[in-house]
Amino acid sequence: MSAYIAKRALTGFATLLVASLVVFAVLEILPGDPARIMLGMNASPEALAALRDEMGLNQPLVTRYLDWVAGMAMGDLGRSYTYSTPVSELIAERLEVSLPLALLALALSTLIAIPVGVYAASRRGQVADTVSMGLAQIGVAIPNFWFALLLVYVFAVGLRLVPAGGFPGWDNGWQALKALLLPAVSLALPQAAILARVTRSAMLEVLGEDYIRTARAKGLPRRTVLWKHALQNALIPVLTILGLQFAFLLAGTIIIENVFYLPGLGRLVFQAISQRDLIVVEGVVMLLVAAVILVNLLVDLLYAAADPRLRTSR
């Protein structure tokens, strides 16, 4: 297992290097001059040249890339052009919103999807199965930003149970959770629909195995067969989807954070792109790449915990 972990860590490091090169190259070819955006269209050539020199934009691309990678290796993501603040501090501040939001949405998605998927698989071909998968199909089809606006209209504007937007900070934990509840639900619905369908498919495949028929023949309760024997062996594809969903929820909240006016990573990236603050965009993207790699490694370790056969094969 240790050799496997070391191999995956080396692969992840190589992926990070390739991703850094791709991210740097793509952002460099985008139109727009950060110095001109900061100083305005009427800035003098001398002022533009001085600001570009101060920001390091006059250096060769190779030098800038190597300096950036060396800084990341030391934990220095650079300094924001717009905010004049270390990028790492900006990211840490926004993660206080985006990370709890992603975790809350993932928890809601899992709590909804797995019971629905198991229930539908246990009643294959029956009305309950058809209704469950029909609702799941609707959940996949509904755009989460439209669902977010609907939630705001019903629960914030109509019933006044939760705030319509904004984030009060974690000084008041209950108010902070209330501010994240509607965004988390709007993010969780389509993910729960996808996960429920995957759980049902995995369960149906496992329920046809010989050891499940043997367990039933021994007279084990239906609940035990479903939740202890079948679900444990159906977790491999479910864990894969959960890992992908967490990475998506952490990175793909730009629209939802703008709908609810949340100061998270999504809004930070949106503002940085509009302001041509490339160093911030590069830092956030590399953080998300690292998060995806780490989550995939954790999912692989959970594979071995869920299925002992994988531990022996590795």
PDB file of C-alpha atoms in Angstrom:
ATOM      1  CA  MET A   1       0.000   0.000   0.000  1.00  0.00           C
ATOM      2  CA  SER A   2       2.845   2.392   0.801  1.00  0.00           C
ATOM      3  CA  ALA A   3       4.367   1.810  -2.646  1.00  0.00           C
ATOM      4  CA  TYR A   4       1.001   2.518  -4.218  1.00  0.00           C
ATOM      5  CA  ILE A   5       0.629   5.763  -2.256  1.00  0.00           C
ATOM      6  CA  ALA A   6       4.152   6.851  -3.230  1.00  0.00           C
ATOM      7  CA  LYS A   7       3.408   6.120  -6.886  1.00  0.00           C
ATOM      8  CA  ARG A   8       0.176   8.115  -6.790  1.00  0.00           C
ATOM      9  CA  ALA A   9       1.910  11.007  -5.008  1.00  0.00           C
ATOM     10  CA  LEU A  10       4.586  11.106  -7.732  1.00  0.00           C
ATOM     11  CA  THR A  11       1.899  11.035 -10.413  1.00  0.00           C
ATOM     12  CA  GLY A  12       0.071  13.865  -8.644  1.00  0.00           C
ATOM     13  CA  PHE A  13       3.251  15.954  -8.492  1.00  0.00           C
ATOM     14  CA  ALA A  14       3.821  15.466 -12.221  1.00  0.00           C
ATOM     15  CA  THR A  15       0.195  16.423 -12.879  1.00  0.00           C
ATOM     16  CA  LEU A  16       0.659  19.613 -10.864  1.00  0.00           C
ATOM     17  CA  LEU A  17       3.700  20.581 -12.944  1.00  0.00           C
ATOM     18  CA  VAL A  18       1.877  19.996 -16.226  1.00  0.00           C
ATOM     19  CA  ALA A  19      -1.180  21.864 -14.939  1.00  0.00           C
ATOM     20  CA  SER A  20       0.952  24.835 -13.869  1.00  0.00           C
ATOM     21  CA  LEU A  21       2.452  25.071 -17.353  1.00  0.00           C
ATOM     22  CA  VAL A  22      -0.960  24.856 -19.030  1.00  0.00           C
ATOM     23  CA  VAL A  23      -2.560  27.394 -16.664  1.00  0.00           C
ATOM     24  CA  PHE A  24       0.292  29.875 -17.064  1.00  0.00           C
ATOM     25  CA  ALA A  25       0.309  29.551 -20.855  1.00  0.00           C
ATOM     26  CA  VAL A  26      -3.466  29.861 -21.242  1.00  0.00           C
ATOM     27  CA  LEU A  27      -3.745  32.923 -19.025  1.00  0.00           C
ATOM     28  CA  GLU A  28      -0.816  34.643 -20.721  1.00  0.00           C
ATOM     29  CA  ILE A  29      -2.478  34.539 -24.124  1.00  0.00           C
ATOM     30  CA  LEU A  30      -5.678  36.142 -22.828  1.00  0.00           C
ATOM     31  CA  PRO A  31      -6.184  39.683 -24.136  1.00  0.00           C
ATOM     32  CA  GLY A  32      -5.855  42.645 -21.810  1.00  0.00           C
ATOM     33  CA  ASP A  33      -3.039  44.394 -19.948  1.00  0.00           C
ATOM     34  CA  PRO A  34      -3.253  44.262 -16.133  1.00  0.00           C
ATOM     35  CA  ALA A  35      -1.293  47.511 -15.819  1.00  0.00           C
ATOM     36  CA  ARG A  36      -3.605  49.375 -18.190  1.00  0.00           C
ATOM     37  CA  ILE A  37      -6.691  48.016 -16.432  1.00  0.00           C
ATOM     38  CA  MET A  38      -5.351  49.219 -13.087  1.00  0.00           C
ATOM     39  CA  LEU A  39      -4.267  52.670 -14.304  1.00  0.00           C
ATOM     40  CA  GLY A  40      -7.058  53.278 -16.814  1.00  0.00           C
ATOM     41  CA  MET A  41      -7.124  53.872 -20.548  1.00  0.00           C
ATOM     42  CA  ASN A  42      -5.706  57.400 -20.248  1.00  0.00           C
ATOM     43  CA  ALA A  43      -2.542  56.410 -18.402  1.00  0.00           C
ATOM     44  CA  SER A  44       0.754  57.649 -19.827  1.00  0.00           C
ATOM     45  CA  PRO A  45       3.231  55.204 -21.420  1.00  0.00           C
ATOM     46  CA  GLU A  46       5.775  56.047 -18.710  1.00  0.00           C
ATOM     47  CA  ALA A  47       3.352  55.190 -15.909  1.00  0.00           C
ATOM     48  CA  LEU A  48       2.372  51.943 -17.652  1.00  0.00           C
ATOM     49  CA  ALA A  49       6.019  50.949 -18.131  1.00  0.00           C
ATOM     50  CA  ALA A  50       6.821  51.707 -14.485  1.00  0.00           C
ATOM     51  CA  LEU A  51       3.870  49.660 -13.223  1.00  0.00           C
ATOM     52  CA  ARG A  52       4.667  46.727 -15.540  1.00  0.00           C
ATOM     53  CA  ASP A  53       8.232  46.752 -14.235  1.00  0.00           C
ATOM     54  CA  GLU A  54       7.009  46.849 -10.639  1.00  0.00           C
ATOM     55  CA  MET A  55       4.643  43.931 -11.279  1.00  0.00           C
ATOM     56  CA  GLY A  56       7.340  41.954 -13.080  1.00  0.00           C
ATOM     57  CA  LEU A  57       5.398  41.892 -16.350  1.00  0.00           C
ATOM     58  CA  ASN A  58       8.432  43.062 -18.373  1.00  0.00           C
ATOM     59  CA  GLN A  59      10.408  39.936 -17.566  1.00  0.00           C
ATOM     60  CA  PRO A  60      10.616  37.057 -20.076  1.00  0.00           C
ATOM     61  CA  LEU A  61       7.823  34.506 -19.860  1.00  0.00           C
ATOM     62  CA  VAL A  62      10.176  31.678 -18.903  1.00  0.00           C
ATOM     63  CA  THR A  63      11.611  33.704 -16.026  1.00  0.00           C
ATOM     64  CA  ARG A  64       8.146  34.652 -14.788  1.00  0.00           C
ATOM     65  CA  TYR A  65       6.979  31.040 -14.947  1.00  0.00           C
ATOM     66  CA  LEU A  66       9.983  29.689 -13.079  1.00  0.00           C
ATOM     67  CA  ASP A  67       9.695  32.401 -10.429  1.00  0.00           C
ATOM     68  CA  TRP A  68       6.013  31.602 -10.013  1.00  0.00           C
ATOM     69  CA  VAL A  69       6.606  27.836  -9.668  1.00  0.00           C
ATOM     70  CA  ALA A  70       9.496  28.408  -7.246  1.00  0.00           C
ATOM     71  CA  GLY A  71       7.283  30.683  -5.170  1.00  0.00           C
ATOM     72  CA  MET A  72       4.493  28.093  -5.052  1.00  0.00           C
ATOM     73  CA  ALA A  73       6.982  25.468  -3.890  1.00  0.00           C
ATOM     74  CA  MET A  74       7.817  27.785  -0.960  1.00  0.00           C
ATOM     75  CA  GLY A  75       4.144  28.493  -0.230  1.00  0.00           C
ATOM     76  CA  ASP A  76       4.217  31.940  -1.872  1.00  0.00           C
ATOM     77  CA  LEU A  77       1.481  32.355  -4.493  1.00  0.00           C
ATOM     78  CA  GLY A  78       2.455  35.923  -5.287  1.00  0.00           C
ATOM     79  CA  ARG A  79       0.773  39.242  -4.626  1.00  0.00           C
ATOM     80  CA  SER A  80      -2.526  40.363  -6.090  1.00  0.00           C
ATOM     81  CA  TYR A  81      -2.250  43.202  -8.610  1.00  0.00           C
ATOM     82  CA  THR A  82      -5.642  44.596  -7.608  1.00  0.00           C
ATOM     83  CA  TYR A  83      -5.774  44.111  -3.850  1.00  0.00           C
ATOM     84  CA  SER A  84      -2.017  44.504  -3.131  1.00  0.00           C
ATOM     85  CA  THR A  85      -2.435  41.523  -0.804  1.00  0.00           C
ATOM     86  CA  PRO A  86      -0.730  38.094  -0.832  1.00  0.00           C
ATOM     87  CA  VAL A  87      -2.782  35.700  -2.930  1.00  0.00           C
ATOM     88  CA  SER A  88      -2.550  33.054  -0.204  1.00  0.00           C
ATOM     89  CA  GLU A  89      -4.312  35.391   2.239  1.00  0.00           C
ATOM     90  CA  LEU A  90      -7.084  36.125  -0.273  1.00  0.00           C
ATOM     91  CA  ILE A  91      -7.606  32.422  -0.920  1.00  0.00           C
ATOM     92  CA  ALA A  92      -7.597  31.549   2.794  1.00  0.00           C
ATOM     93  CA  GLU A  93     -10.196  34.244   3.455  1.00  0.00           C
ATOM     94  CA  ARG A  94     -12.477  33.034   0.661  1.00  0.00           C
ATOM     95  CA  LEU A  95     -12.043  29.372   1.599  1.00  0.00           C
ATOM     96  CA  GLU A  96     -13.784  30.145   4.884  1.00  0.00           C
ATOM     97  CA  VAL A  97     -16.937  30.403   2.783  1.00  0.00           C
ATOM     98  CA  SER A  98     -16.371  28.060  -0.161  1.00  0.00           C
ATOM     99  CA  LEU A  99     -15.063  25.044   1.774  1.00  0.00           C
ATOM    100  CA  PRO A 100     -17.948  24.862   4.299  1.00  0.00           C
ATOM    101  CA  LEU A 101     -20.390  25.473   1.447  1.00  0.00           C
ATOM    102  CA  ALA A 102     -18.931  22.587  -0.580  1.00  0.00           C
ATOM    103  CA  LEU A 103     -18.874  20.259   2.433  1.00  0.00           C
ATOM    104  CA  LEU A 104     -22.454  21.136   3.396  1.00  0.00           C
ATOM    105  CA  ALA A 105     -23.668  20.608  -0.180  1.00  0.00           C
ATOM    106  CA  LEU A 106     -21.805  17.275  -0.397  1.00  0.00           C
ATOM    107  CA  ALA A 107     -23.281  16.112   2.914  1.00  0.00           C
ATOM    108  CA  LEU A 108     -26.812  17.014   1.810  1.00  0.00           C
ATOM    109  CA  SER A 109     -26.280  15.325  -1.550  1.00  0.00           C
ATOM    110  CA  THR A 110     -25.024  12.120   0.084  1.00  0.00           C
ATOM    111  CA  LEU A 111     -27.765  11.995   2.719  1.00  0.00           C
ATOM    112  CA  ILE A 112     -30.400  12.315   0.001  1.00  0.00           C
ATOM    113  CA  ALA A 113     -28.901  10.262  -2.810  1.00  0.00           C
ATOM    114  CA  ILE A 114     -27.694   7.053  -1.178  1.00  0.00           C
ATOM    115  CA  PRO A 115     -30.986   6.165   0.578  1.00  0.00           C
ATOM    116  CA  VAL A 116     -32.931   7.020  -2.593  1.00  0.00           C
ATOM    117  CA  GLY A 117     -30.591   4.932  -4.760  1.00  0.00           C
ATOM    118  CA  VAL A 118     -30.732   1.928  -2.411  1.00  0.00           C
ATOM    119  CA  TYR A 119     -34.515   2.212  -2.088  1.00  0.00           C
ATOM    120  CA  ALA A 120     -34.999   2.401  -5.850  1.00  0.00           C
ATOM    121  CA  ALA A 121     -32.702  -0.573  -6.487  1.00  0.00           C
ATOM    122  CA  SER A 122     -34.508  -2.696  -3.896  1.00  0.00           C
ATOM    123  CA  ARG A 123     -37.780  -2.055  -5.743  1.00  0.00           C
ATOM    124  CA  ARG A 124     -36.602  -2.377  -9.310  1.00  0.00           C
ATOM    125  CA  GLY A 125     -39.394  -2.040 -11.839  1.00  0.00           C
ATOM    126  CA  GLN A 126     -41.955  -0.984  -9.252  1.00  0.00           C
ATOM    127  CA  VAL A 127     -43.728   2.346  -8.969  1.00  0.00           C
ATOM    128  CA  ALA A 128     -41.329   3.549  -6.265  1.00  0.00           C
ATOM    129  CA  ASP A 129     -38.350   2.913  -8.538  1.00  0.00           C
ATOM    130  CA  THR A 130     -39.954   4.734 -11.459  1.00  0.00           C
ATOM    131  CA  VAL A 131     -40.929   7.731  -9.347  1.00  0.00           C
ATOM    132  CA  SER A 132     -37.517   7.958  -7.664  1.00  0.00           C
ATOM    133  CA  MET A 133     -35.578   7.842 -10.921  1.00  0.00           C
ATOM    134  CA  GLY A 134     -38.052  10.231 -12.564  1.00  0.00           C
ATOM    135  CA  LEU A 135     -37.421  12.774  -9.808  1.00  0.00           C
ATOM    136  CA  ALA A 136     -33.693  12.170 -10.179  1.00  0.00           C
ATOM    137  CA  GLN A 137     -33.927  12.878 -13.902  1.00  0.00           C
ATOM    138  CA  ILE A 138     -35.744  16.135 -13.152  1.00  0.00           C
ATOM    139  CA  GLY A 139     -33.029  17.038 -10.652  1.00  0.00           C
ATOM    140  CA  VAL A 140     -30.349  16.517 -13.280  1.00  0.00           C
ATOM    141  CA  ALA A 141     -32.229  18.641 -15.800  1.00  0.00           C
ATOM    142  CA  ILE A 142     -32.958  21.620 -13.517  1.00  0.00           C
ATOM    143  CA  PRO A 143     -30.252  24.340 -13.743  1.00  0.00           C
ATOM    144  CA  ASN A 144     -28.941  25.006 -10.254  1.00  0.00           C
ATOM    145  CA  PHE A 145     -28.954  28.793 -10.725  1.00  0.00           C
ATOM    146  CA  TRP A 146     -32.675  28.692 -11.611  1.00  0.00           C
ATOM    147  CA  PHE A 147     -33.337  26.474  -8.616  1.00  0.00           C
ATOM    148  CA  ALA A 148     -31.334  28.907  -6.463  1.00  0.00           C
ATOM    149  CA  LEU A 149     -33.509  31.828  -7.566  1.00  0.00           C
ATOM    150  CA  LEU A 150     -36.625  29.757  -6.844  1.00  0.00           C
ATOM    151  CA  LEU A 151     -35.367  28.955  -3.341  1.00  0.00           C
ATOM    152  CA  VAL A 152     -34.664  32.640  -2.709  1.00  0.00           C
ATOM    153  CA  TYR A 153     -38.154  33.594  -3.848  1.00  0.00           C
ATOM    154  CA  VAL A 154     -39.886  30.967  -1.696  1.00  0.00           C
ATOM    155  CA  PHE A 155     -37.832  30.768   1.503  1.00  0.00           C
ATOM    156  CA  ALA A 156     -36.183  34.214   1.662  1.00  0.00           C
ATOM    157  CA  VAL A 157     -38.658  36.571   0.024  1.00  0.00           C
ATOM    158  CA  GLY A 158     -41.906  34.699   0.709  1.00  0.00           C
ATOM    159  CA  LEU A 159     -41.437  32.881   4.015  1.00  0.00           C
ATOM    160  CA  ARG A 160     -38.529  35.035   5.303  1.00  0.00           C
ATOM    161  CA  LEU A 161     -36.928  32.019   6.956  1.00  0.00           C
ATOM    162  CA  VAL A 162     -33.380  32.591   5.718  1.00  0.00           C
ATOM    163  CA  PRO A 163     -31.447  35.552   4.272  1.00  0.00           C
ATOM    164  CA  ALA A 164     -31.578  36.075   0.516  1.00  0.00           C
ATOM    165  CA  GLY A 165     -27.861  36.673   0.215  1.00  0.00           C
ATOM    166  CA  GLY A 166     -24.655  37.847   1.815  1.00  0.00           C
ATOM    167  CA  PHE A 167     -22.511  36.235   4.471  1.00  0.00           C
ATOM    168  CA  PRO A 168     -22.301  37.575   8.044  1.00  0.00           C
ATOM    169  CA  GLY A 169     -19.052  35.792   8.950  1.00  0.00           C
ATOM    170  CA  TRP A 170     -18.395  32.993  11.407  1.00  0.00           C
ATOM    171  CA  ASP A 171     -18.659  35.148  14.531  1.00  0.00           C
ATOM    172  CA  ASN A 172     -22.289  34.022  14.669  1.00  0.00           C
ATOM    173  CA  GLY A 173     -22.169  30.378  13.583  1.00  0.00           C
ATOM    174  CA  TRP A 174     -25.945  29.904  13.350  1.00  0.00           C
ATOM    175  CA  GLN A 175     -26.443  32.944  11.127  1.00  0.00           C
ATOM    176  CA  ALA A 176     -23.520  31.832   8.951  1.00  0.00           C
ATOM    177  CA  LEU A 177     -25.052  28.378   8.487  1.00  0.00           C
ATOM    178  CA  LYS A 178     -28.416  29.940   7.631  1.00  0.00           C
ATOM    179  CA  ALA A 179     -26.689  32.060   4.974  1.00  0.00           C
ATOM    180  CA  LEU A 180     -25.110  28.935   3.451  1.00  0.00           C
ATOM    181  CA  LEU A 181     -28.222  26.745   3.615  1.00  0.00           C
ATOM    182  CA  LEU A 182     -29.980  27.847   0.410  1.00  0.00           C
ATOM    183  CA  PRO A 183     -26.759  27.891  -1.664  1.00  0.00           C
ATOM    184  CA  ALA A 184     -25.908  24.404  -0.374  1.00  0.00           C
ATOM    185  CA  VAL A 185     -29.351  23.051  -1.235  1.00  0.00           C
ATOM    186  CA  SER A 186     -29.236  24.561  -4.731  1.00  0.00           C
ATOM    187  CA  LEU A 187     -25.832  22.960  -5.295  1.00  0.00           C
ATOM    188  CA  ALA A 188     -26.784  19.627  -3.715  1.00  0.00           C
ATOM    189  CA  LEU A 189     -29.949  18.913  -5.748  1.00  0.00           C
ATOM    190  CA  PRO A 190     -28.376  18.116  -9.152  1.00  0.00           C
ATOM    191  CA  GLN A 191     -25.469  16.308  -7.484  1.00  0.00           C
ATOM    192  CA  ALA A 192     -27.871  14.201  -5.424  1.00  0.00           C
ATOM    193  CA  ALA A 193     -29.793  13.294  -8.580  1.00  0.00           C
ATOM    194  CA  ILE A 194     -26.621  12.089 -10.299  1.00  0.00           C
ATOM    195  CA  LEU A 195     -25.412  10.205  -7.238  1.00  0.00           C
ATOM    196  CA  ALA A 196     -28.788   8.506  -6.736  1.00  0.00           C
ATOM    197  CA  ARG A 197     -28.746   7.146 -10.272  1.00  0.00           C
ATOM    198  CA  VAL A 198     -25.168   5.881  -9.864  1.00  0.00           C
ATOM    199  CA  THR A 199     -26.032   4.281  -6.509  1.00  0.00           C
ATOM    200  CA  ARG A 200     -29.045   2.519  -8.021  1.00  0.00           C
ATOM    201  CA  SER A 201     -27.005   1.159 -10.943  1.00  0.00           C
ATOM    202  CA  ALA A 202     -24.217  -0.067  -8.663  1.00  0.00           C
ATOM    203  CA  MET A 203     -26.707  -1.678  -6.290  1.00  0.00           C
ATOM    204  CA  LEU A 204     -28.539  -3.463  -9.098  1.00  0.00           C
ATOM    205  CA  GLU A 205     -25.268  -4.959 -10.296  1.00  0.00           C
ATOM    206  CA  VAL A 206     -24.358  -6.166  -6.808  1.00  0.00           C
ATOM    207  CA  LEU A 207     -27.840  -7.492  -5.997  1.00  0.00           C
ATOM    208  CA  GLY A 208     -27.468  -9.995  -8.841  1.00  0.00           C
ATOM    209  CA  GLU A 209     -24.337 -11.574  -7.356  1.00  0.00           C
ATOM    210  CA  ASP A 210     -24.291 -15.092  -5.921  1.00  0.00           C
ATOM    211  CA  TYR A 211     -23.294 -14.049  -2.390  1.00  0.00           C
ATOM    212  CA  ILE A 212     -26.383 -11.815  -2.162  1.00  0.00           C
ATOM    213  CA  ARG A 213     -28.610 -14.746  -3.116  1.00  0.00           C
ATOM    214  CA  THR A 214     -26.777 -16.861  -0.533  1.00  0.00           C
ATOM    215  CA  ALA A 215     -27.342 -14.238   2.157  1.00  0.00           C
ATOM    216  CA  ARG A 216     -31.028 -14.169   1.323  1.00  0.00           C
ATOM    217  CA  ALA A 217     -31.210 -17.965   1.329  1.00  0.00           C
ATOM    218  CA  LYS A 218     -29.729 -17.978   4.842  1.00  0.00           C
ATOM    219  CA  GLY A 219     -32.678 -15.901   5.986  1.00  0.00           C
ATOM    220  CA  LEU A 220     -30.850 -12.644   6.682  1.00  0.00           C
ATOM    221  CA  PRO A 221     -33.172  -9.648   7.034  1.00  0.00           C
ATOM    222  CA  ARG A 222     -33.715  -7.635   3.876  1.00  0.00           C
ATOM    223  CA  ARG A 223     -32.333  -4.493   5.540  1.00  0.00           C
ATOM    224  CA  THR A 224     -29.106  -6.303   6.482  1.00  0.00           C
ATOM    225  CA  VAL A 225     -28.636  -7.666   2.981  1.00  0.00           C
ATOM    226  CA  LEU A 226     -29.159  -4.247   1.419  1.00  0.00           C
ATOM    227  CA  TRP A 227     -27.239  -1.986   3.769  1.00  0.00           C
ATOM    228  CA  LYS A 228     -24.464  -4.237   5.025  1.00  0.00           C
ATOM    229  CA  HIS A 229     -23.648  -6.651   2.221  1.00  0.00           C
ATOM    230  CA  ALA A 230     -24.863  -5.015  -0.995  1.00  0.00           C
ATOM    231  CA  LEU A 231     -24.132  -1.349  -0.321  1.00  0.00           C
ATOM    232  CA  GLN A 232     -20.602  -1.956   0.941  1.00  0.00           C
ATOM    233  CA  ASN A 233     -19.689  -3.729  -2.278  1.00  0.00           C
ATOM    234  CA  ALA A 234     -21.440  -1.103  -4.407  1.00  0.00           C
ATOM    235  CA  LEU A 235     -19.484   1.802  -2.899  1.00  0.00           C
ATOM    236  CA  ILE A 236     -16.638   1.870  -5.443  1.00  0.00           C
ATOM    237  CA  PRO A 237     -18.464   3.833  -8.185  1.00  0.00           C
ATOM    238  CA  VAL A 238     -20.310   5.848  -5.528  1.00  0.00           C
ATOM    239  CA  LEU A 239     -17.016   6.970  -3.944  1.00  0.00           C
ATOM    240  CA  THR A 240     -15.701   7.905  -7.381  1.00  0.00           C
ATOM    241  CA  ILE A 241     -18.654  10.192  -8.009  1.00  0.00           C
ATOM    242  CA  LEU A 242     -18.404  11.659  -4.501  1.00  0.00           C
ATOM    243  CA  GLY A 243     -14.770  12.586  -5.088  1.00  0.00           C
ATOM    244  CA  LEU A 244     -15.563  14.230  -8.403  1.00  0.00           C
ATOM    245  CA  GLN A 245     -18.538  16.046  -6.898  1.00  0.00           C
ATOM    246  CA  PHE A 246     -16.495  17.528  -4.071  1.00  0.00           C
ATOM    247  CA  ALA A 247     -13.947  18.911  -6.519  1.00  0.00           C
ATOM    248  CA  PHE A 248     -16.774  20.297  -8.661  1.00  0.00           C
ATOM    249  CA  LEU A 249     -18.554  21.856  -5.680  1.00  0.00           C
ATOM    250  CA  LEU A 250     -15.346  23.535  -4.542  1.00  0.00           C
ATOM    251  CA  ALA A 251     -14.513  24.860  -7.991  1.00  0.00           C
ATOM    252  CA  GLY A 252     -17.890  25.271  -9.658  1.00  0.00           C
ATOM    253  CA  THR A 253     -19.690  27.660  -7.344  1.00  0.00           C
ATOM    254  CA  ILE A 254     -19.104  30.846  -9.357  1.00  0.00           C
ATOM    255  CA  ILE A 255     -22.731  31.242 -10.455  1.00  0.00           C
ATOM    256  CA  ILE A 256     -24.233  30.254  -7.101  1.00  0.00           C
ATOM    257  CA  GLU A 257     -21.894  32.538  -5.151  1.00  0.00           C
ATOM    258  CA  ASN A 258     -22.874  35.419  -7.407  1.00  0.00           C
ATOM    259  CA  VAL A 259     -26.588  34.639  -7.028  1.00  0.00           C
ATOM    260  CA  PHE A 260     -26.292  34.702  -3.223  1.00  0.00           C
ATOM    261  CA  TYR A 261     -23.548  37.333  -3.130  1.00  0.00           C
ATOM    262  CA  LEU A 262     -21.194  35.072  -1.169  1.00  0.00           C
ATOM    263  CA  PRO A 263     -17.533  36.126  -0.816  1.00  0.00           C
ATOM    264  CA  GLY A 264     -16.101  32.748  -1.834  1.00  0.00           C
ATOM    265  CA  LEU A 265     -13.543  31.402  -4.284  1.00  0.00           C
ATOM    266  CA  GLY A 266     -16.005  31.564  -7.161  1.00  0.00           C
ATOM    267  CA  ARG A 267     -16.568  35.294  -6.783  1.00  0.00           C
ATOM    268  CA  LEU A 268     -12.846  35.852  -6.256  1.00  0.00           C
ATOM    269  CA  VAL A 269     -12.036  34.172  -9.575  1.00  0.00           C
ATOM    270  CA  PHE A 270     -14.823  36.038 -11.362  1.00  0.00           C
ATOM    271  CA  GLN A 271     -13.582  39.388 -10.085  1.00  0.00           C
ATOM    272  CA  ALA A 272      -9.936  38.528 -10.791  1.00  0.00           C
ATOM    273  CA  ILE A 273     -10.704  37.593 -14.408  1.00  0.00           C
ATOM    274  CA  SER A 274     -12.678  40.791 -14.981  1.00  0.00           C
ATOM    275  CA  GLN A 275      -9.835  42.833 -13.470  1.00  0.00           C
ATOM    276  CA  ARG A 276      -7.124  40.853 -15.293  1.00  0.00           C
ATOM    277  CA  ASP A 277      -5.571  39.925 -11.942  1.00  0.00           C
ATOM    278  CA  LEU A 278      -3.864  36.883 -13.406  1.00  0.00           C
ATOM    279  CA  ILE A 279      -1.770  35.992 -10.387  1.00  0.00           C
ATOM    280  CA  VAL A 280      -4.947  35.444  -8.352  1.00  0.00           C
ATOM    281  CA  VAL A 281      -6.528  33.305 -11.065  1.00  0.00           C
ATOM    282  CA  GLU A 282      -3.366  31.215 -11.332  1.00  0.00           C
ATOM    283  CA  GLY A 283      -3.226  30.689  -7.575  1.00  0.00           C
ATOM    284  CA  VAL A 284      -6.878  29.659  -7.264  1.00  0.00           C
ATOM    285  CA  VAL A 285      -6.715  27.300 -10.249  1.00  0.00           C
ATOM    286  CA  MET A 286      -3.584  25.603  -8.924  1.00  0.00           C
ATOM    287  CA  LEU A 287      -5.227  25.210  -5.525  1.00  0.00           C
ATOM    288  CA  LEU A 288      -8.217  23.535  -7.163  1.00  0.00           C
ATOM    289  CA  VAL A 289      -5.956  21.242  -9.201  1.00  0.00           C
ATOM    290  CA  ALA A 290      -4.160  20.226  -6.012  1.00  0.00           C
ATOM    291  CA  ALA A 291      -7.525  19.639  -4.308  1.00  0.00           C
ATOM    292  CA  VAL A 292      -8.682  17.375  -7.148  1.00  0.00           C
ATOM    293  CA  ILE A 293      -5.465  15.343  -6.982  1.00  0.00           C
ATOM    294  CA  LEU A 294      -5.692  15.013  -3.191  1.00  0.00           C
ATOM    295  CA  VAL A 295      -9.355  14.002  -3.293  1.00  0.00           C
ATOM    296  CA  ASN A 296      -8.639  11.364  -5.943  1.00  0.00           C
ATOM    297  CA  LEU A 297      -5.873   9.928  -3.757  1.00  0.00           C
ATOM    298  CA  LEU A 298      -8.207   9.817  -0.743  1.00  0.00           C
ATOM    299  CA  VAL A 299     -10.900   8.132  -2.842  1.00  0.00           C
ATOM    300  CA  ASP A 300      -8.423   5.450  -3.914  1.00  0.00           C
ATOM    301  CA  LEU A 301      -7.581   4.810  -0.256  1.00  0.00           C
ATOM    302  CA  LEU A 302     -11.287   4.560   0.528  1.00  0.00           C
ATOM    303  CA  TYR A 303     -11.575   1.958  -2.252  1.00  0.00           C
ATOM    304  CA  ALA A 304      -9.241  -0.289  -0.285  1.00  0.00           C
ATOM    305  CA  ALA A 305     -11.210   0.313   2.917  1.00  0.00           C
ATOM    306  CA  ALA A 306     -14.511  -0.495   1.193  1.00  0.00           C
ATOM    307  CA  ASP A 307     -13.277  -3.563  -0.695  1.00  0.00           C
ATOM    308  CA  PRO A 308     -10.673  -5.825   1.036  1.00  0.00           C
ATOM    309  CA  ARG A 309      -9.882  -7.466  -2.295  1.00  0.00           C
ATOM    310  CA  LEU A 310      -8.243  -4.242  -3.452  1.00  0.00           C
ATOM    311  CA  ARG A 311      -5.971  -4.217  -0.396  1.00  0.00           C
ATOM    312  CA  THR A 312      -4.665  -7.688  -1.160  1.00  0.00           C
ATOM    313  CA  SER A 313      -4.175  -6.922  -4.862  1.00  0.00           C
ATOM    314  CA  ARG A 314      -2.051  -3.877  -4.015  1.00  0.00           C
TER     315      ARG A 314
END
